Coordinates of C-alpha atoms and ligand atoms in Angstrom, one line a residue:
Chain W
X1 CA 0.0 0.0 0.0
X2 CA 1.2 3.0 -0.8
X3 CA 0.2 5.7 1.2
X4 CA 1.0 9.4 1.5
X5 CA -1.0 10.2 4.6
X6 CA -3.1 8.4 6.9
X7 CA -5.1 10.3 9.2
X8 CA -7.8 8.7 11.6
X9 CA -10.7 10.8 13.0
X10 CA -11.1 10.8 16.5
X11 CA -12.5 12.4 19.6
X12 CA -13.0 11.7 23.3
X13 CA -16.8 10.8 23.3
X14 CA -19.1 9.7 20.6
X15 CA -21.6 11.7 18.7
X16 CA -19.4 14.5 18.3
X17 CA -19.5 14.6 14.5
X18 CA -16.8 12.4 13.7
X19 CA -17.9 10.5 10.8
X20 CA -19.7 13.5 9.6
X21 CA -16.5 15.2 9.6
X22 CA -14.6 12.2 7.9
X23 CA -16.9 11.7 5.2
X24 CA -16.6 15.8 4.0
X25 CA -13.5 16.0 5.1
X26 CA -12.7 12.9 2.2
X27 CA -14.9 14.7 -0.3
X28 CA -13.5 17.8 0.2
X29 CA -10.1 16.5 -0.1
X30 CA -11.0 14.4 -3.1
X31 CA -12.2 17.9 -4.6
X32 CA -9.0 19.1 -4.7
X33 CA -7.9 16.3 -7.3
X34 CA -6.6 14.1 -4.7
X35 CA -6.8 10.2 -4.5
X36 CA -8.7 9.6 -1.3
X37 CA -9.4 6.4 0.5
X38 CA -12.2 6.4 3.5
X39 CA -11.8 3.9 6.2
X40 CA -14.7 3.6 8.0
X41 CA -13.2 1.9 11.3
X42 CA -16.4 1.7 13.9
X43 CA -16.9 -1.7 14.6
X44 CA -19.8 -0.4 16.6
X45 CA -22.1 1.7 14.7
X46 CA -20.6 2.1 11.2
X47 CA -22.3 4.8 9.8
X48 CA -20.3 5.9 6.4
X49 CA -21.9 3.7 3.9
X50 CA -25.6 5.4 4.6
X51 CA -23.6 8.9 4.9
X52 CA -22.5 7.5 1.3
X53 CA -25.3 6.1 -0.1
X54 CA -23.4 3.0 -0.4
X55 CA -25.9 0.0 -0.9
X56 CA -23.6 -2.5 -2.8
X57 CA -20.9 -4.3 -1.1
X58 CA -17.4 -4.7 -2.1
X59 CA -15.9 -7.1 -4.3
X60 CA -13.0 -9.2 -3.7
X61 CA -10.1 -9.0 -6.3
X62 CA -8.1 -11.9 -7.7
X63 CA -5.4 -12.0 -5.2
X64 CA -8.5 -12.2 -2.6
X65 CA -8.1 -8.5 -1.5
X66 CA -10.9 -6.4 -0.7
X67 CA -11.8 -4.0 -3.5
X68 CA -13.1 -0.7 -2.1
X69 CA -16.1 0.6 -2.9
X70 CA -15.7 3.8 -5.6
X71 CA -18.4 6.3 -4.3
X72 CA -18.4 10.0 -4.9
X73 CA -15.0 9.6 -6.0
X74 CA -13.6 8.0 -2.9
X75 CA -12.3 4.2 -2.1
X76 CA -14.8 3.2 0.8
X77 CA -14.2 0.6 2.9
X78 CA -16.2 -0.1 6.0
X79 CA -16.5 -2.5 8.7
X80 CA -19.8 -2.5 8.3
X81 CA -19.5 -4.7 5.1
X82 CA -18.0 -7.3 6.9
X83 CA -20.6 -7.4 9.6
X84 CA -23.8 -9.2 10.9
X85 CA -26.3 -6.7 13.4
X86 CA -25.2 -7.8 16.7
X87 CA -21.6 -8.8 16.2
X88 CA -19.7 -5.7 17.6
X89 CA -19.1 -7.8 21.1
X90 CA -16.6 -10.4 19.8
X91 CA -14.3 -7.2 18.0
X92 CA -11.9 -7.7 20.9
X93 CA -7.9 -7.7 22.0
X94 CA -6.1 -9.7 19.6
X95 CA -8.9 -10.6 17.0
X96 CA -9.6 -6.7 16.8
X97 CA -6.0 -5.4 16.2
X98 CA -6.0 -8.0 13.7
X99 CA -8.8 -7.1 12.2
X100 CA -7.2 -3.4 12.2
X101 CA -4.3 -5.1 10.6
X102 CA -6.4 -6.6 7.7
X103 CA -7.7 -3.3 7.0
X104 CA -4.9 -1.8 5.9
X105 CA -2.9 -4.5 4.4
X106 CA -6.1 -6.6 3.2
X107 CA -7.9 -4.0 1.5
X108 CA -6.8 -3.5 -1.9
X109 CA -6.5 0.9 -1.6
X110 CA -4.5 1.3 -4.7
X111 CA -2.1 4.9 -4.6
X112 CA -3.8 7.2 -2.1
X113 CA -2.7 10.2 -1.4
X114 CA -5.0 10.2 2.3
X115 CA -6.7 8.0 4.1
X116 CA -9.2 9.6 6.5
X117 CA -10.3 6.6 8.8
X118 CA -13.4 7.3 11.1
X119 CA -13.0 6.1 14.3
X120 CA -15.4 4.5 16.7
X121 CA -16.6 6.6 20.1
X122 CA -14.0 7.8 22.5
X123 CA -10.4 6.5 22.8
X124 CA -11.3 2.8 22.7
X125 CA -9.4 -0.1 21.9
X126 CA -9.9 0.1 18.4
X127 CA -8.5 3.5 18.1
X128 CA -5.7 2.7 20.4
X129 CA -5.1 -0.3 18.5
X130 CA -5.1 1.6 15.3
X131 CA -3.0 4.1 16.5
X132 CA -0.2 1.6 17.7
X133 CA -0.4 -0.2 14.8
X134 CA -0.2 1.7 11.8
X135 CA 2.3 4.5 10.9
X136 CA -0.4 7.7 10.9
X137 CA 0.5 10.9 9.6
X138 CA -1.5 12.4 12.6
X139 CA -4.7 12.0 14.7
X140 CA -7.2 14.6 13.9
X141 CA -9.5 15.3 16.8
X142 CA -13.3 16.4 16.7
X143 CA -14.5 18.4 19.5
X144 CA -17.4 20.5 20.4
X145 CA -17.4 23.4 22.7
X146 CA -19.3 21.3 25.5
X147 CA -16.2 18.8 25.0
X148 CA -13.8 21.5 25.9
X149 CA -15.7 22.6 28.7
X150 CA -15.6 19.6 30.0
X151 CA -12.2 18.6 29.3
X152 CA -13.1 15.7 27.5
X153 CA -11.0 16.4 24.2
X154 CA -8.3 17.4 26.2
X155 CA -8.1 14.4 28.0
X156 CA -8.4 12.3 24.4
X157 CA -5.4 14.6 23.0
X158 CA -3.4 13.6 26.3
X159 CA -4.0 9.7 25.5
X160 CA -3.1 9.7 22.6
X161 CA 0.1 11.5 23.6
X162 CA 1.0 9.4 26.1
X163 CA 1.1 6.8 23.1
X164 CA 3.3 9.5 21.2
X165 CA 0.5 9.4 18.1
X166 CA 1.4 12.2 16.7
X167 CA -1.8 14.7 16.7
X168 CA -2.3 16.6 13.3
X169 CA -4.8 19.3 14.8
X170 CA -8.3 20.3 16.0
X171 CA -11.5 20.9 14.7
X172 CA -14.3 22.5 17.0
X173 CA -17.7 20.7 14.8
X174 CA -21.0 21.9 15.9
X175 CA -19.0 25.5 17.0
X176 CA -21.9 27.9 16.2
X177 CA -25.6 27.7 14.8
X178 CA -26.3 29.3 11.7
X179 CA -29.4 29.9 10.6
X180 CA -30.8 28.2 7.7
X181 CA -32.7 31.1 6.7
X182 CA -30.9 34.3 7.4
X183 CA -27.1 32.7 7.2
X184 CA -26.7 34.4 10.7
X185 CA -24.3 32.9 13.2
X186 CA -25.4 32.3 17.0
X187 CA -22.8 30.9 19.6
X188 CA -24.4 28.5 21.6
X189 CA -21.3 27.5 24.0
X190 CA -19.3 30.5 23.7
X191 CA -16.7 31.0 21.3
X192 CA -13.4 29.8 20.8
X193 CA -12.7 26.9 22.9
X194 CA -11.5 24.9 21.1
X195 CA -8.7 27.3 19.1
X196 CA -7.7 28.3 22.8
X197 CA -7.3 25.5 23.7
X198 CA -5.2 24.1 20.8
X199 CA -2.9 27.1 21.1
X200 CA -2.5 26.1 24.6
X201 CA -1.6 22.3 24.4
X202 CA 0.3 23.7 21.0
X203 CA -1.5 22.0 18.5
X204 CA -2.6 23.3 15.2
X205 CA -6.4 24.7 15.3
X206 CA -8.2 23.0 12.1
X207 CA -10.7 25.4 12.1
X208 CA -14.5 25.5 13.0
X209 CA -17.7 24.1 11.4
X210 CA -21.2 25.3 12.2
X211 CA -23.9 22.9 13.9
X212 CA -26.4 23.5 11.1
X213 CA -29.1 21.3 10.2
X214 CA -28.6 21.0 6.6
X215 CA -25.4 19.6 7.3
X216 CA -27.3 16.4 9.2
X217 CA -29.7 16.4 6.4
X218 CA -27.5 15.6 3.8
X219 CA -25.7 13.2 5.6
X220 CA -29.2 11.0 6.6
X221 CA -30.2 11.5 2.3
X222 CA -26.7 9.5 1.5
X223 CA -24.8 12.8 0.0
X224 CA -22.7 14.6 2.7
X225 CA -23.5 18.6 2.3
X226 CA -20.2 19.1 0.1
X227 CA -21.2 17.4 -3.0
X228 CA -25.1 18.5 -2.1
X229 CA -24.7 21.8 -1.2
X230 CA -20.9 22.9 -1.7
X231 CA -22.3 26.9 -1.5
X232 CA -23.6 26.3 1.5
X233 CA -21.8 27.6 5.0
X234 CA -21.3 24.2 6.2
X235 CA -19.7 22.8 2.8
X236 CA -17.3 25.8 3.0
X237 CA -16.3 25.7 6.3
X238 CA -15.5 21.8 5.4
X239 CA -13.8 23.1 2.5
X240 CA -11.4 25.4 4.7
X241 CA -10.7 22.7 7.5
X242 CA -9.8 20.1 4.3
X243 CA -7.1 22.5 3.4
X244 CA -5.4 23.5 6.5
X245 CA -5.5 19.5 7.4
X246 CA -4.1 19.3 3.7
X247 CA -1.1 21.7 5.2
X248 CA -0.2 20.4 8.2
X249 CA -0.1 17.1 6.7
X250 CA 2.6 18.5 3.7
X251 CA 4.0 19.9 7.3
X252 CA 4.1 16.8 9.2
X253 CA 5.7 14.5 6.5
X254 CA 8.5 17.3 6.1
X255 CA 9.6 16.6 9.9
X256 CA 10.8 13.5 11.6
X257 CA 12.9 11.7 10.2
X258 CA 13.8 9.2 7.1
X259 CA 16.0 6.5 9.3
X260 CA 18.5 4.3 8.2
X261 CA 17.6 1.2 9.5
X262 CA 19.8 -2.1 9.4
X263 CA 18.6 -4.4 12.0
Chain T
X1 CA 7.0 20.0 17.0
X2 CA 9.0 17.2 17.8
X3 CA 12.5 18.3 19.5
X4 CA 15.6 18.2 17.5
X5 CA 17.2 15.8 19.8
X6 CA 15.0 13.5 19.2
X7 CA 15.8 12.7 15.3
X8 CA 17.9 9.3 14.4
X9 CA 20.3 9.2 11.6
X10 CA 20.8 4.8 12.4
X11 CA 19.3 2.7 13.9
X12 CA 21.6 -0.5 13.7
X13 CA 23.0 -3.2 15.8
X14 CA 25.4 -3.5 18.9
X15 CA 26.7 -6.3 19.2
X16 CA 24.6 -9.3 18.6
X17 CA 21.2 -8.5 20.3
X18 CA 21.0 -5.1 21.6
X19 CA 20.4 -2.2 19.3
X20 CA 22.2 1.0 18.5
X21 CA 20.6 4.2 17.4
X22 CA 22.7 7.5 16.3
X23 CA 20.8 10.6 16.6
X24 CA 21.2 14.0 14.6
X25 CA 22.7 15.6 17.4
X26 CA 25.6 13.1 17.4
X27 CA 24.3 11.1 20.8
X28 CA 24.7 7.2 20.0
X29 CA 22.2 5.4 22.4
X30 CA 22.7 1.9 23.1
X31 CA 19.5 -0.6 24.2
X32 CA 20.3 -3.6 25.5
X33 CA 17.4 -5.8 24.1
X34 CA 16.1 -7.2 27.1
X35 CA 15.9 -4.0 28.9
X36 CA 14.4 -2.3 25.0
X37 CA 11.4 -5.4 25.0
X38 CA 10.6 -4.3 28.9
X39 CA 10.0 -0.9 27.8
X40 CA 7.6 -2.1 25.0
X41 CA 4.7 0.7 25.0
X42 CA 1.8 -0.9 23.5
X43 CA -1.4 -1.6 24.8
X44 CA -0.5 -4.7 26.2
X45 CA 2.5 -4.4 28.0
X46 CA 1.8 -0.8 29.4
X47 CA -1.4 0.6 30.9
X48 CA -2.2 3.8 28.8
X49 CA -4.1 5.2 31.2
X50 CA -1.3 4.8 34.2
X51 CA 1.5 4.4 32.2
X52 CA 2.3 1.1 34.5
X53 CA 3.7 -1.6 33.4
X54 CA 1.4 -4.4 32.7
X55 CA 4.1 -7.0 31.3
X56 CA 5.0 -9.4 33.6
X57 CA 9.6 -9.3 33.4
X58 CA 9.4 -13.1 34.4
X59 CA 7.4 -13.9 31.3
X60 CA 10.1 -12.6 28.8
X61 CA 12.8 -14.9 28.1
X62 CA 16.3 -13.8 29.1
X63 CA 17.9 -13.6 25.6
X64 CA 15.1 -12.2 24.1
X65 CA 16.4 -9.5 21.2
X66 CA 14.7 -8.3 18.1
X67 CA 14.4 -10.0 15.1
X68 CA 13.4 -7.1 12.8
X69 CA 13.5 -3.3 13.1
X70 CA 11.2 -1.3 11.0
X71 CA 10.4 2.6 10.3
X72 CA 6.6 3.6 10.8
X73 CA 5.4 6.6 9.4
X74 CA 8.3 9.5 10.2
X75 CA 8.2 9.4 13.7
X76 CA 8.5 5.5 15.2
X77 CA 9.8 2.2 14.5
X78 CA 8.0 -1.4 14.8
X79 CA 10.4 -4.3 16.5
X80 CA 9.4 -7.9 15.2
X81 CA 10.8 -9.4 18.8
X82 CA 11.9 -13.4 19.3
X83 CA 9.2 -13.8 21.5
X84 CA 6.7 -13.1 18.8
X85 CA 5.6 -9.2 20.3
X86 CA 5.3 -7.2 17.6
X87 CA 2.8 -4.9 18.8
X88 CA 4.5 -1.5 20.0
X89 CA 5.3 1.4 18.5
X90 CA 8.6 3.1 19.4
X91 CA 7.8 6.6 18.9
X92 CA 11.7 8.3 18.5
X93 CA 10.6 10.6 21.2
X94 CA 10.2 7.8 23.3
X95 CA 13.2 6.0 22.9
X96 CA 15.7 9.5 23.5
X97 CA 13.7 9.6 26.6
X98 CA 14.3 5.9 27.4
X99 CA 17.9 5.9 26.4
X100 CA 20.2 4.4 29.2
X101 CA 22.7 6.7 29.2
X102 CA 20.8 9.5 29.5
X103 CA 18.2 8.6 31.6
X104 CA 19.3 8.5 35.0
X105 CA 20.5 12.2 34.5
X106 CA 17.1 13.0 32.7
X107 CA 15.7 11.9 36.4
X108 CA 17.7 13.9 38.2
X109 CA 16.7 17.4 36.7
X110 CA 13.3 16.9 35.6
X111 CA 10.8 14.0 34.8
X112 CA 8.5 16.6 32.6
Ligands
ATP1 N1 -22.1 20.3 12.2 C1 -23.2 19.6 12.4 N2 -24.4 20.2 12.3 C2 -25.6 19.5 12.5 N3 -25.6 18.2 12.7 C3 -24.5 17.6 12.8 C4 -23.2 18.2 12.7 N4 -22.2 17.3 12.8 C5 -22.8 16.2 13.1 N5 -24.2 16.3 13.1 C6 -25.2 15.3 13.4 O1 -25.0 14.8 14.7 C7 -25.2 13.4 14.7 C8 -23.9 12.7 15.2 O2 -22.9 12.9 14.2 P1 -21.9 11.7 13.7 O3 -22.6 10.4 13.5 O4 -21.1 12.2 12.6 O5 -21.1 11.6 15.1 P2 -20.0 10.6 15.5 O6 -19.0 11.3 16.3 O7 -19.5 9.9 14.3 O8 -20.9 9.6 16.4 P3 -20.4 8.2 16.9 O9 -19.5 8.5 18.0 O10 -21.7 7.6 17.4 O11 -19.8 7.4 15.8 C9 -25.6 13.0 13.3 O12 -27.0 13.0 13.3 C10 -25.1 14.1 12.4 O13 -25.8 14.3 11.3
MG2 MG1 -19.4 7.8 13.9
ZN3 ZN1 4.1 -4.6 23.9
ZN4 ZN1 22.0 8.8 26.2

């Protein structure tokens, strides 16, 4: 597999927005020209193939790899294809880091230039398992301003420290209510939390994106709100967190280091 | 973001088991390969939450050494050990802070 950058979604409680985010956060990136995979990693509610429309499910190639589903311009790939209702409880230890494993090495993803992988809720042993297993680019955290009040994102950013993931950035979803009508912008939380915050633990801010209802709209029809509706607020404000995540990764694969390794 | 210090140039062998990495600021560390698979940070050998060690030291053979070394990503390497671990990820910011030499001084002035 050749990858440029892999960059898993992720957040410190659930219904935060993550797959919302990964799924426009893939289009938008895929916009820009470039090849695109989308992981869709939660082994306990997989949502991406409704967000997606995606009815069919993949083929397997020759060589008995998985061939991604080619939606919207993305390579999909979910657990949910690979699932029966009820079978989330046996996704555990060894089996689910091997699992993890077959995802990336399993899956036939072609040349990507990103993977965005959606994460399941909170910092999990999937996520943790993904994030000790594969060689990220950086962990991209969702947060709203209630999870910054309550500390709940920074405690998430703090894990995945502690496992030296590197963290690519922040991005404050559900941040302000526009209004469908007028366009005007109402903060519900209070403003800024989340870019505070960032500067704070020194992370790069991602950038904001309003909780507006035609965003969840066109994610239940099957057609996230940047193909649908890419005039719209919320497929801009998509638009501008998919570049700056675009930069930091350019950023992040400039540092570190290329190692000679004989061993 | 990552600090200077913490960049390898090699990552190669000492002797026949334990493992030698040079760093860009001209350190050499030196891991002997017991002490290296002790210090594994996954999941499964360290609690992420406390950071304590969950491995048990009597359950890891005394010659154990790694069989493979690999990059991941631009930040870590992967090591393929004899007693089939596999499983951590040595971020390079990790293993400066882990390095034997340094260490004990590390301790001394700060721990963070
Ligand atoms: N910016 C937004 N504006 C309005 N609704 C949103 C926004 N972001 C997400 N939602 C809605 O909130 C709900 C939860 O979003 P989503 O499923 O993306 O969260 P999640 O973090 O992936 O959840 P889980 O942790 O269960 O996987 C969905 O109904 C989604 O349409
Ligand atoms: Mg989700
Ligand atoms: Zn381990
Ligand atoms: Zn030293």
């Amino acid at each position: 597999m050749a990858t440029q950058y892999i960059i898993p979604i992720a957040s410190g409680k659930g219904g935060v927005g993550k797959s919302t985010v990964s799924a426009n956060l893939a289009l938008a990136l895929a916009k820009t020209g470039a090849a695109v995979g989308l992981m869709d990693a939660d082994v306990y509610g997989p949502s991406i193939p409704t967000m997606l429309g995606i009815t069919k499910p993949p083929e397997v190639d020759a060589s008995n790899r998985i061939k991604p589903v080619e939606q919207h311009g993305l390579k999909v790939v979910s657990m949910g294809f690979f699932m029966k209702p009820g079978e989330a409880a046996i996704w555990r230890g060894p089996m689910l880091h091997k699992t993890v494993q077959q995802f990336l090495t399993g899956v036939a993803w072609g040349d990507l230039d990103y993977l965005i992988i959606d994460t399941p809720p909170g910092t999990g042993d999937v996520t943790l398992s993904l994030c000790q297993s594969i060689p990220l680019t950086g962990v991209v955290i969702v947060s709203t301003p209630q999870d910054i009040a309550l500390n709940v994102a920074q405690r998430a950013i703090a894990m995945f420290k502690k496992l030296n993931a590197p963290i690519l950035g922040i991005i404050e979803n559900m941040s302000h209510y526009v209004c469908p009508r007028c366009g005007q912008r109402e903060e519900i939380f209070g403003v800024g939390g989340a870019r505070k915050t960032a500067e704070r633990m020194a992370i790069p801010f991602l950038g904001e994106i309003p909780l507006s209802t035609p965003i969840r709209v066109a994610s239940d029809e099957g057609k996230p709100i940047v193909l649908s509706q890419p005039e719209s607020p919320g497929a801009k404000a998509f638009t501008a967190v998919a570049s700056h995540l675009a930069a930091q990764a350019g950023l992040r694969a400039q540092q570190g280091a290329q190692v000679k390794v004989t061993f | 973001m990552s600090n200077t210090q913490a960049i390898p140039v090699e990552i190669t062998r000492a002797g026949e088991r334990d493992v030698k990495i040079r760093w860009q600021d001209g350190h050499e560390s030196v891991y002997p390969a017991r002490e290296l698979r002790l210090k594994c940070p996954c999941a499964g050998c360290l609690d992420e939450v406390t950071g304590a060690l969950r491995l048990i030291a009597s359950s890891v053979p005394q010659d154990v050494h790694p069989l493979k070394i690999e990059q991941v990503g631009r930040y870590a390497v992967t090591i393929r050990w004899s007693d089939g671990h596999h499983t951590g990820i040595y971020a390079f910011d990790y293993l400066r802070k882990v390095c034997p030499c340094c260490s004990d001084k590390r301790q001394a002035t700060s721990d963070k």
